Amino acid sequence: MMQSDSELASSKKHNMVKHEMAISEGKMNMMLDEENGSDHSTASHMRVEIPTVNPPHRNWIIGVAAIAVCAIGLGIAGVVVAHDRNDTSPTPPKPSPFAPSSTPDIDAIKKRGALRCGIPLRTQGFASQNANGDWEGIDIEHCKAIAAAILGEPNVEFVNTDLVNRWADLQNNKFDVLTRATVTMQREVWIPEVEGTFHFSNPYFFDGLRYGGIPSFVECAENEGEGCTGLKVCTLAGSSHAQIVTDLLFGKAESITFQFEDDFHQSFIDGQCNVIAGEMVELSEQTLREAGYEGDYTIGQELLSKEPITFASRTEDYVLKDIITWVFEQLHQSDEAGVGIENCENVLLQTELGANLKKSLRNAICAVGNYGEVYQRTLEAIVTRSGLNLANDGTTGLLYSHPFGSINIEGPQLNKVSKTVQKIRERGFLNCGINIRAGFASFDPETREYSGFDVDLCNLIASAIFDGVPRVLFTDLPARDRFQVLADQEIDVLVRLSTWTIVRDFMEPSIGVGFAWSPPPYFWDGFRFGGLQPYLDCALNGDTGATDPTCSNLRVCVLEGTTTFARTAQLIDSNNIITVQSFEDEIAGLNSGTCNVIAGGFHDIAVQTVQDGGFNSTIGTYEIGARAFSREPLSVATNEGDPIFSALIKWNIMALIYAEEQNITKANAQDMPHPRVFGPLFSSVNMFENGVSLLGNYGEAYDAAFESFIPRDGLNTLNDGSTGQFYSLLQV
C-alpha cells in the first residue's frame, strides 16, 4: 500500500487556484477553475478562514471555507489556495495546547516509590494470595512490569477493591491503575457511578461470558430459559455479566448477584443457584472442586459476550496510559522475538523518549519476562492459552470488534464533554488532514468528489457529529508538516496514512509533542523495496558492495521524514540512500537513474502504482521484493487531552468492523445498535446506523476504496476468534 506511513509529500505541486466546495446531500463537492487566479466565495453571509500556517518549505492545499445560512438550508462554499512556503528561517515548534505541564500520577508513584494496583477480584491465575501471603497471577505480573518501567524496580502496593466500588476508588486516587476491567464503549465514554470515564489500555487477555453449572440447567440457560423451571443464575455484582444475563433471561430465571468471587462460588456449592455465569477462569471446575463441590458440572459451549480485559487509569495523566499501553506491547513483542527474562538485555532502548523512559520497556521485561512466560507460570494450568490469546504470526486477521456495553445508558451531551466536538459543531464542519494517494484519498474533478479509504474515515467521523451528514473540509498534507499542523489545531484529526509508533505516542520528535492514537489500527502494512535488478536483490540483502561489488552502485530513493526512511537507514548505508519529497520524485528518480530502487508500502511500490506514476519501462523491468521489512499500523491521530473525541473515533471504526462481523451492510444498516451513551446531542443515537448507511461495513468500504488494487488478506481481515489477536505495534 503506501509509503510506510505513506508518507509522501503533497503528491503534485498543483497549479489550480480555485476550488468551490459545497455540501450537497452529504457530499463535499468541488469545482475547478484553473484559469482564474483570484479567490472566490459563493457564500452570501459569514466567511470562516482556516488559520494561516508558516512552517518552512511547505507546499500544500488548504480549503478556505465559508458558511452560508439560508432559509432553505445550509451550504458550505469556499476556495482552495496553494501555499508555497520558501522562507528557510527556522520556525520554533508550538507545543500542543493539550500537552500537560506535569504528570501527577507518575510524580506520585515516584514519590512513594511504588505503583498502587487496584485488585477488584481475587481469582486464581489473575490475582490471588498464596499460603505465604504473596500475591500471584497475571495481573500481579503486569503490575510489576508497569512499576519496573516507571521506577526501574517492580515495586507494587496491592489495594483491595470490588466490582461495585472500583470506579469510585480509582477516581478517588486509592490506587493508580485498576486491573482486570473489560473495556466497552459505554465505559470508555460514560460510567454513571462516577459521572466520567477513564483511560483503558489495549487488551492483555480475551475472554467471554459463559454458563457453568448443573448440566441440565446450563442447557436451559443457553436456550434462554425456554421450557424449564427453577433456573437460578448467580453473577458478580457490578460486572458487565450481570446486565447481560438480566437482558437474556429477564422473566425466565432468578438472577442472584454477589459482590465477592468466593461468595459467588459458595452460593453454587450451597445450592442457592444451579448455574453460575462468568468467564472461563471464574467457571473453572478445578476451582470449584478445590472449594468442595462434588456434584455434576459442565461449562457451556455458547459464548455470550466478548470480554477484552484491560487496565484502567485516570484520564488526567495520559503519560501513565501510554506507559501501560507500551509495556503490554513490549510483552507481546518480546514474546514474538523470543526475548525473555534470561536475555532481557536484548530489548532495545527507546532513546528517543529521553533519559527517564529509555530503559522503561527493557526494565519491564527484565522484571517479569515476556507475555508467553508470564502466561505459562500464571494461567496455563487453569486456562490453556489458545484462540485470541495466542500471538498472531502476521498471516491472519486482526479485525475484531470490542463490546459496546450498556448502550441504553444515556451519557451527557457530547459537545459538553468534548471541547473538540464543540469546536467542530460551532465551526460547521470537520477539518480532516489527508494525503492524496490512490485508494486512500483522491479527487475526481469530473464528479467533483473526494474518495478513498481515508476520506471515508473522515466522512465517518463527521457523520457522527453532524447527524449523518459528512461535513468535511479536507487538507492535503505532506509528511513533514502533518504533525505540526495537528498540534497547531489547524486540523481536528489526522487520517493521513500515519503509522502509530511509541515515539509519536509519547513525543513526536519533529515537534516535541505526543498525540492520541485511536485503536484499532484501521490498516496494516509493511514497507518493501521495489526496483531494477540486480540492485533490488542488493537492497533485499542489505548489501552495498561488501559482498557483491555491483551493489556499491545501489541507490535507494525514499521519502524524507517517514518511518520508511528511518527503517531503510537501519538496513542500507546512508551513502546509498537518496531522500525525496514526493512519490513522483521517486518515479522520476528511477526514470533518470538517480536511484535504481525505491522503498515504500505495498501500495506505493506496487507495479500498477509505479506504471500509473509514469515509470519508463524501456529502462528495465520493475519488480517488487517479497519481504516486508516493517509493520505499519495505520491509525487516526488527534491531539491529547480529549478522550471523548478519541473514543468517538475509535467506536465508530469499531462499528464498521462489528457490522461486517454481523453481516450488516448498507442495505440493512438499520440493524446496527443505537447507543445512547454519546448523549442526547442531535441524533447521536443513530450514529452507527448513519455510518454504515454512508460507507457500508468495513469490508464494503475496503472494497470500494481498493477494489483489487490492494488484495484484502492477512492482518486486514476479520478474526473469527479462533486465531491470535496479539501482534505488537512495536517492530520485531
PDB file of N, CA and C in Angstrom, residues 489-541:
ATOM      1  N   GLN A 489      -3.663  22.722  15.861  1.00  0.00           N
ATOM      2  CA  GLN A 489      -5.129  22.661  15.796  1.00  0.00           C
ATOM      3  C   GLN A 489      -5.689  23.231  14.505  1.00  0.00           C
ATOM      4  N   GLU A 490      -4.905  23.200  13.436  1.00  0.00           N
ATOM      5  CA  GLU A 490      -5.413  23.661  12.151  1.00  0.00           C
ATOM      6  C   GLU A 490      -6.176  22.559  11.437  1.00  0.00           C
ATOM      7  N   ILE A 491      -6.052  21.347  11.935  1.00  0.00           N
ATOM      8  CA  ILE A 491      -6.953  20.259  11.584  1.00  0.00           C
ATOM      9  C   ILE A 491      -7.423  19.640  12.896  1.00  0.00           C
ATOM     10  N   ASP A 492      -8.572  18.987  12.861  1.00  0.00           N
ATOM     11  CA  ASP A 492      -9.109  18.338  14.059  1.00  0.00           C
ATOM     12  C   ASP A 492      -8.599  16.917  14.203  1.00  0.00           C
ATOM     13  N   VAL A 493      -8.331  16.293  13.069  1.00  0.00           N
ATOM     14  CA  VAL A 493      -7.977  14.883  13.072  1.00  0.00           C
ATOM     15  C   VAL A 493      -7.067  14.600  11.887  1.00  0.00           C
ATOM     16  N   LEU A 494      -6.099  13.712  12.099  1.00  0.00           N
ATOM     17  CA  LEU A 494      -5.162  13.335  11.044  1.00  0.00           C
ATOM     18  C   LEU A 494      -5.473  11.908  10.611  1.00  0.00           C
ATOM     19  N   VAL A 495      -6.020  11.774   9.402  1.00  0.00           N
ATOM     20  CA  VAL A 495      -6.306  10.452   8.830  1.00  0.00           C
ATOM     21  C   VAL A 495      -5.450  10.357   7.576  1.00  0.00           C
ATOM     22  N   ARG A 496      -4.149  10.299   7.770  1.00  0.00           N
ATOM     23  CA  ARG A 496      -3.225  10.518   6.671  1.00  0.00           C
ATOM     24  C   ARG A 496      -2.147   9.465   6.613  1.00  0.00           C
ATOM     25  N   LEU A 497      -2.570   8.203   6.542  1.00  0.00           N
ATOM     26  CA  LEU A 497      -1.607   7.134   6.336  1.00  0.00           C
ATOM     27  C   LEU A 497      -0.451   7.232   7.315  1.00  0.00           C
ATOM     28  N   SER A 498      -0.747   7.475   8.567  1.00  0.00           N
ATOM     29  CA  SER A 498       0.290   7.695   9.572  1.00  0.00           C
ATOM     30  C   SER A 498       0.430   6.479  10.476  1.00  0.00           C
ATOM     31  N   THR A 499       1.675   6.051  10.668  1.00  0.00           N
ATOM     32  CA  THR A 499       1.957   4.877  11.475  1.00  0.00           C
ATOM     33  C   THR A 499       1.957   5.226  12.954  1.00  0.00           C
ATOM     34  N   TRP A 500       1.238   4.437  13.729  1.00  0.00           N
ATOM     35  CA  TRP A 500       1.191   4.585  15.182  1.00  0.00           C
ATOM     36  C   TRP A 500       2.464   3.981  15.761  1.00  0.00           C
ATOM     37  N   THR A 501       3.320   4.807  16.337  1.00  0.00           N
ATOM     38  CA  THR A 501       4.572   4.340  16.930  1.00  0.00           C
ATOM     39  C   THR A 501       4.670   4.823  18.369  1.00  0.00           C
ATOM     40  N   ILE A 502       5.539   4.185  19.129  1.00  0.00           N
ATOM     41  CA  ILE A 502       5.722   4.572  20.527  1.00  0.00           C
ATOM     42  C   ILE A 502       6.232   5.998  20.636  1.00  0.00           C
ATOM     43  N   VAL A 503       7.132   6.401  19.745  1.00  0.00           N
ATOM     44  CA  VAL A 503       7.691   7.753  19.813  1.00  0.00           C
ATOM     45  C   VAL A 503       6.607   8.783  19.535  1.00  0.00           C
ATOM     46  N   ARG A 504       5.779   8.551  18.526  1.00  0.00           N
ATOM     47  CA  ARG A 504       4.721   9.502  18.203  1.00  0.00           C
ATOM     48  C   ARG A 504       3.648   9.538  19.285  1.00  0.00           C
ATOM     49  N   ASP A 505       3.484   8.441  20.002  1.00  0.00           N
ATOM     50  CA  ASP A 505       2.524   8.409  21.096  1.00  0.00           C
ATOM     51  C   ASP A 505       3.007   9.279  22.256  1.00  0.00           C
ATOM     52  N   PHE A 506       4.257   9.099  22.653  1.00  0.00           N
ATOM     53  CA  PHE A 506       4.815   9.879  23.758  1.00  0.00           C
ATOM     54  C   PHE A 506       5.204  11.291  23.325  1.00  0.00           C
ATOM     55  N   MET A 507       6.003  11.373  22.236  1.00  0.00           N
ATOM     56  CA  MET A 507       6.517  12.685  21.830  1.00  0.00           C
ATOM     57  C   MET A 507       7.054  12.598  20.408  1.00  0.00           C
ATOM     58  N   GLU A 508       6.307  13.130  19.452  1.00  0.00           N
ATOM     59  CA  GLU A 508       6.770  13.191  18.074  1.00  0.00           C
ATOM     60  C   GLU A 508       8.034  14.052  18.026  1.00  0.00           C
ATOM     61  N   PRO A 509       9.188  13.463  17.641  1.00  0.00           N
ATOM     62  CA  PRO A 509      10.459  14.183  17.762  1.00  0.00           C
ATOM     63  C   PRO A 509      10.554  15.447  16.921  1.00  0.00           C
ATOM     64  N   SER A 510       9.811  15.524  15.826  1.00  0.00           N
ATOM     65  CA  SER A 510       9.933  16.701  14.966  1.00  0.00           C
ATOM     66  C   SER A 510       9.362  17.954  15.609  1.00  0.00           C
ATOM     67  N   ILE A 511       8.450  17.787  16.582  1.00  0.00           N
ATOM     68  CA  ILE A 511       7.837  18.968  17.210  1.00  0.00           C
ATOM     69  C   ILE A 511       7.810  18.894  18.728  1.00  0.00           C
ATOM     70  N   GLY A 512       8.203  17.768  19.315  1.00  0.00           N
ATOM     71  CA  GLY A 512       8.263  17.675  20.766  1.00  0.00           C
ATOM     72  C   GLY A 512       6.931  17.527  21.454  1.00  0.00           C
ATOM     73  N   VAL A 513       5.941  16.972  20.763  1.00  0.00           N
ATOM     74  CA  VAL A 513       4.602  16.803  21.317  1.00  0.00           C
ATOM     75  C   VAL A 513       4.110  15.401  20.978  1.00  0.00           C
ATOM     76  N   GLY A 514       3.410  14.770  21.910  1.00  0.00           N
ATOM     77  CA  GLY A 514       2.815  13.467  21.650  1.00  0.00           C
ATOM     78  C   GLY A 514       1.362  13.607  21.234  1.00  0.00           C
ATOM     79  N   PHE A 515       0.804  12.518  20.701  1.00  0.00           N
ATOM     80  CA  PHE A 515      -0.565  12.553  20.194  1.00  0.00           C
ATOM     81  C   PHE A 515      -1.366  11.361  20.701  1.00  0.00           C
ATOM     82  N   ALA A 516      -2.674  11.483  20.604  1.00  0.00           N
ATOM     83  CA  ALA A 516      -3.574  10.380  20.921  1.00  0.00           C
ATOM     84  C   ALA A 516      -3.837   9.600  19.641  1.00  0.00           C
ATOM     85  N   TRP A 517      -3.765   8.285  19.733  1.00  0.00           N
ATOM     86  CA  TRP A 517      -3.989   7.410  18.577  1.00  0.00           C
ATOM     87  C   TRP A 517      -5.175   6.504  18.882  1.00  0.00           C
ATOM     88  N   SER A 518      -6.110   6.451  17.951  1.00  0.00           N
ATOM     89  CA  SER A 518      -7.340   5.707  18.192  1.00  0.00           C
ATOM     90  C   SER A 518      -7.200   4.268  17.728  1.00  0.00           C
ATOM     91  N   PRO A 519      -7.211   3.312  18.678  1.00  0.00           N
ATOM     92  CA  PRO A 519      -7.226   1.917  18.259  1.00  0.00           C
ATOM     93  C   PRO A 519      -8.620   1.564  17.756  1.00  0.00           C
ATOM     94  N   PRO A 520      -8.742   0.516  16.938  1.00  0.00           N
ATOM     95  CA  PRO A 520      -7.650  -0.306  16.425  1.00  0.00           C
ATOM     96  C   PRO A 520      -7.023   0.350  15.191  1.00  0.00           C
ATOM     97  N   PRO A 521      -5.796  -0.056  14.817  1.00  0.00           N
ATOM     98  CA  PRO A 521      -5.276   0.397  13.523  1.00  0.00           C
ATOM     99  C   PRO A 521      -6.277   0.060  12.417  1.00  0.00           C
ATOM    100  N   TYR A 522      -6.554   1.021  11.562  1.00  0.00           N
ATOM    101  CA  TYR A 522      -7.561   0.773  10.531  1.00  0.00           C
ATOM    102  C   TYR A 522      -6.977   0.099   9.294  1.00  0.00           C
ATOM    103  N   PHE A 523      -5.641   0.015   9.232  1.00  0.00           N
ATOM    104  CA  PHE A 523      -4.996  -0.656   8.099  1.00  0.00           C
ATOM    105  C   PHE A 523      -3.582  -1.033   8.526  1.00  0.00           C
ATOM    106  N   TRP A 524      -3.168  -2.253   8.166  1.00  0.00           N
ATOM    107  CA  TRP A 524      -1.812  -2.722   8.459  1.00  0.00           C
ATOM    108  C   TRP A 524      -1.025  -2.853   7.166  1.00  0.00           C
ATOM    109  N   ASP A 525       0.216  -2.382   7.206  1.00  0.00           N
ATOM    110  CA  ASP A 525       1.096  -2.509   6.054  1.00  0.00           C
ATOM    111  C   ASP A 525       2.515  -2.729   6.550  1.00  0.00           C
ATOM    112  N   GLY A 526       3.437  -2.909   5.629  1.00  0.00           N
ATOM    113  CA  GLY A 526       4.851  -3.003   5.948  1.00  0.00           C
ATOM    114  C   GLY A 526       5.642  -2.543   4.741  1.00  0.00           C
ATOM    115  N   PHE A 527       6.776  -1.894   4.964  1.00  0.00           N
ATOM    116  CA  PHE A 527       7.491  -1.349   3.815  1.00  0.00           C
ATOM    117  C   PHE A 527       8.332  -2.422   3.124  1.00  0.00           C
ATOM    118  N   ARG A 528       8.455  -2.257   1.810  1.00  0.00           N
ATOM    119  CA  ARG A 528       9.198  -3.181   0.961  1.00  0.00           C
ATOM    120  C   ARG A 528      10.085  -2.377   0.022  1.00  0.00           C
ATOM    121  N   PHE A 529      10.914  -3.106  -0.703  1.00  0.00           N
ATOM    122  CA  PHE A 529      11.719  -2.495  -1.757  1.00  0.00           C
ATOM    123  C   PHE A 529      11.164  -2.912  -3.111  1.00  0.00           C
ATOM    124  N   GLY A 530      11.216  -1.990  -4.059  1.00  0.00           N
ATOM    125  CA  GLY A 530      10.893  -2.276  -5.445  1.00  0.00           C
ATOM    126  C   GLY A 530      11.922  -1.603  -6.327  1.00  0.00           C
ATOM    127  N   GLY A 531      12.216  -2.194  -7.484  1.00  0.00           N
ATOM    128  CA  GLY A 531      13.207  -1.557  -8.338  1.00  0.00           C
ATOM    129  C   GLY A 531      13.718  -2.452  -9.430  1.00  0.00           C
ATOM    130  N   LEU A 532      14.907  -2.143  -9.900  1.00  0.00           N
ATOM    131  CA  LEU A 532      15.523  -2.827 -11.028  1.00  0.00           C
ATOM    132  C   LEU A 532      16.587  -3.797 -10.527  1.00  0.00           C
ATOM    133  N   GLN A 533      16.681  -4.945 -11.187  1.00  0.00           N
ATOM    134  CA  GLN A 533      17.744  -5.898 -10.863  1.00  0.00           C
ATOM    135  C   GLN A 533      19.049  -5.457 -11.527  1.00  0.00           C
ATOM    136  N   PRO A 534      20.192  -5.780 -10.933  1.00  0.00           N
ATOM    137  CA  PRO A 534      20.395  -6.606  -9.733  1.00  0.00           C
ATOM    138  C   PRO A 534      20.290  -5.821  -8.438  1.00  0.00           C
ATOM    139  N   TYR A 535      19.954  -4.533  -8.548  1.00  0.00           N
ATOM    140  CA  TYR A 535      20.014  -3.677  -7.365  1.00  0.00           C
ATOM    141  C   TYR A 535      18.907  -3.994  -6.362  1.00  0.00           C
ATOM    142  N   LEU A 536      17.772  -4.506  -6.854  1.00  0.00           N
ATOM    143  CA  LEU A 536      16.713  -4.890  -5.925  1.00  0.00           C
ATOM    144  C   LEU A 536      17.208  -5.969  -4.972  1.00  0.00           C
ATOM    145  N   ASP A 537      17.904  -6.972  -5.501  1.00  0.00           N
ATOM    146  CA  ASP A 537      18.458  -8.015  -4.634  1.00  0.00           C
ATOM    147  C   ASP A 537      19.483  -7.440  -3.663  1.00  0.00           C
ATOM    148  N   CYS A 538      20.244  -6.452  -4.114  1.00  0.00           N
ATOM    149  CA  CYS A 538      21.203  -5.797  -3.212  1.00  0.00           C
ATOM    150  C   CYS A 538      20.475  -5.192  -2.014  1.00  0.00           C
ATOM    151  N   ALA A 539      19.370  -4.497  -2.290  1.00  0.00           N
ATOM    152  CA  ALA A 539      18.606  -3.880  -1.205  1.00  0.00           C
ATOM    153  C   ALA A 539      18.008  -4.939  -0.291  1.00  0.00           C
ATOM    154  N   LEU A 540      17.470  -5.995  -0.875  1.00  0.00           N
ATOM    155  CA  LEU A 540      16.860  -7.055  -0.076  1.00  0.00           C
ATOM    156  C   LEU A 540      17.874  -7.716   0.844  1.00  0.00           C
ATOM    157  N   ASN A 541      19.116  -7.779   0.406  1.00  0.00           N
ATOM    158  CA  ASN A 541      20.176  -8.407   1.200  1.00  0.00           C
ATOM    159  C   ASN A 541      20.950  -7.405   2.049  1.00  0.00           C
TER     160      ASN A 541
END
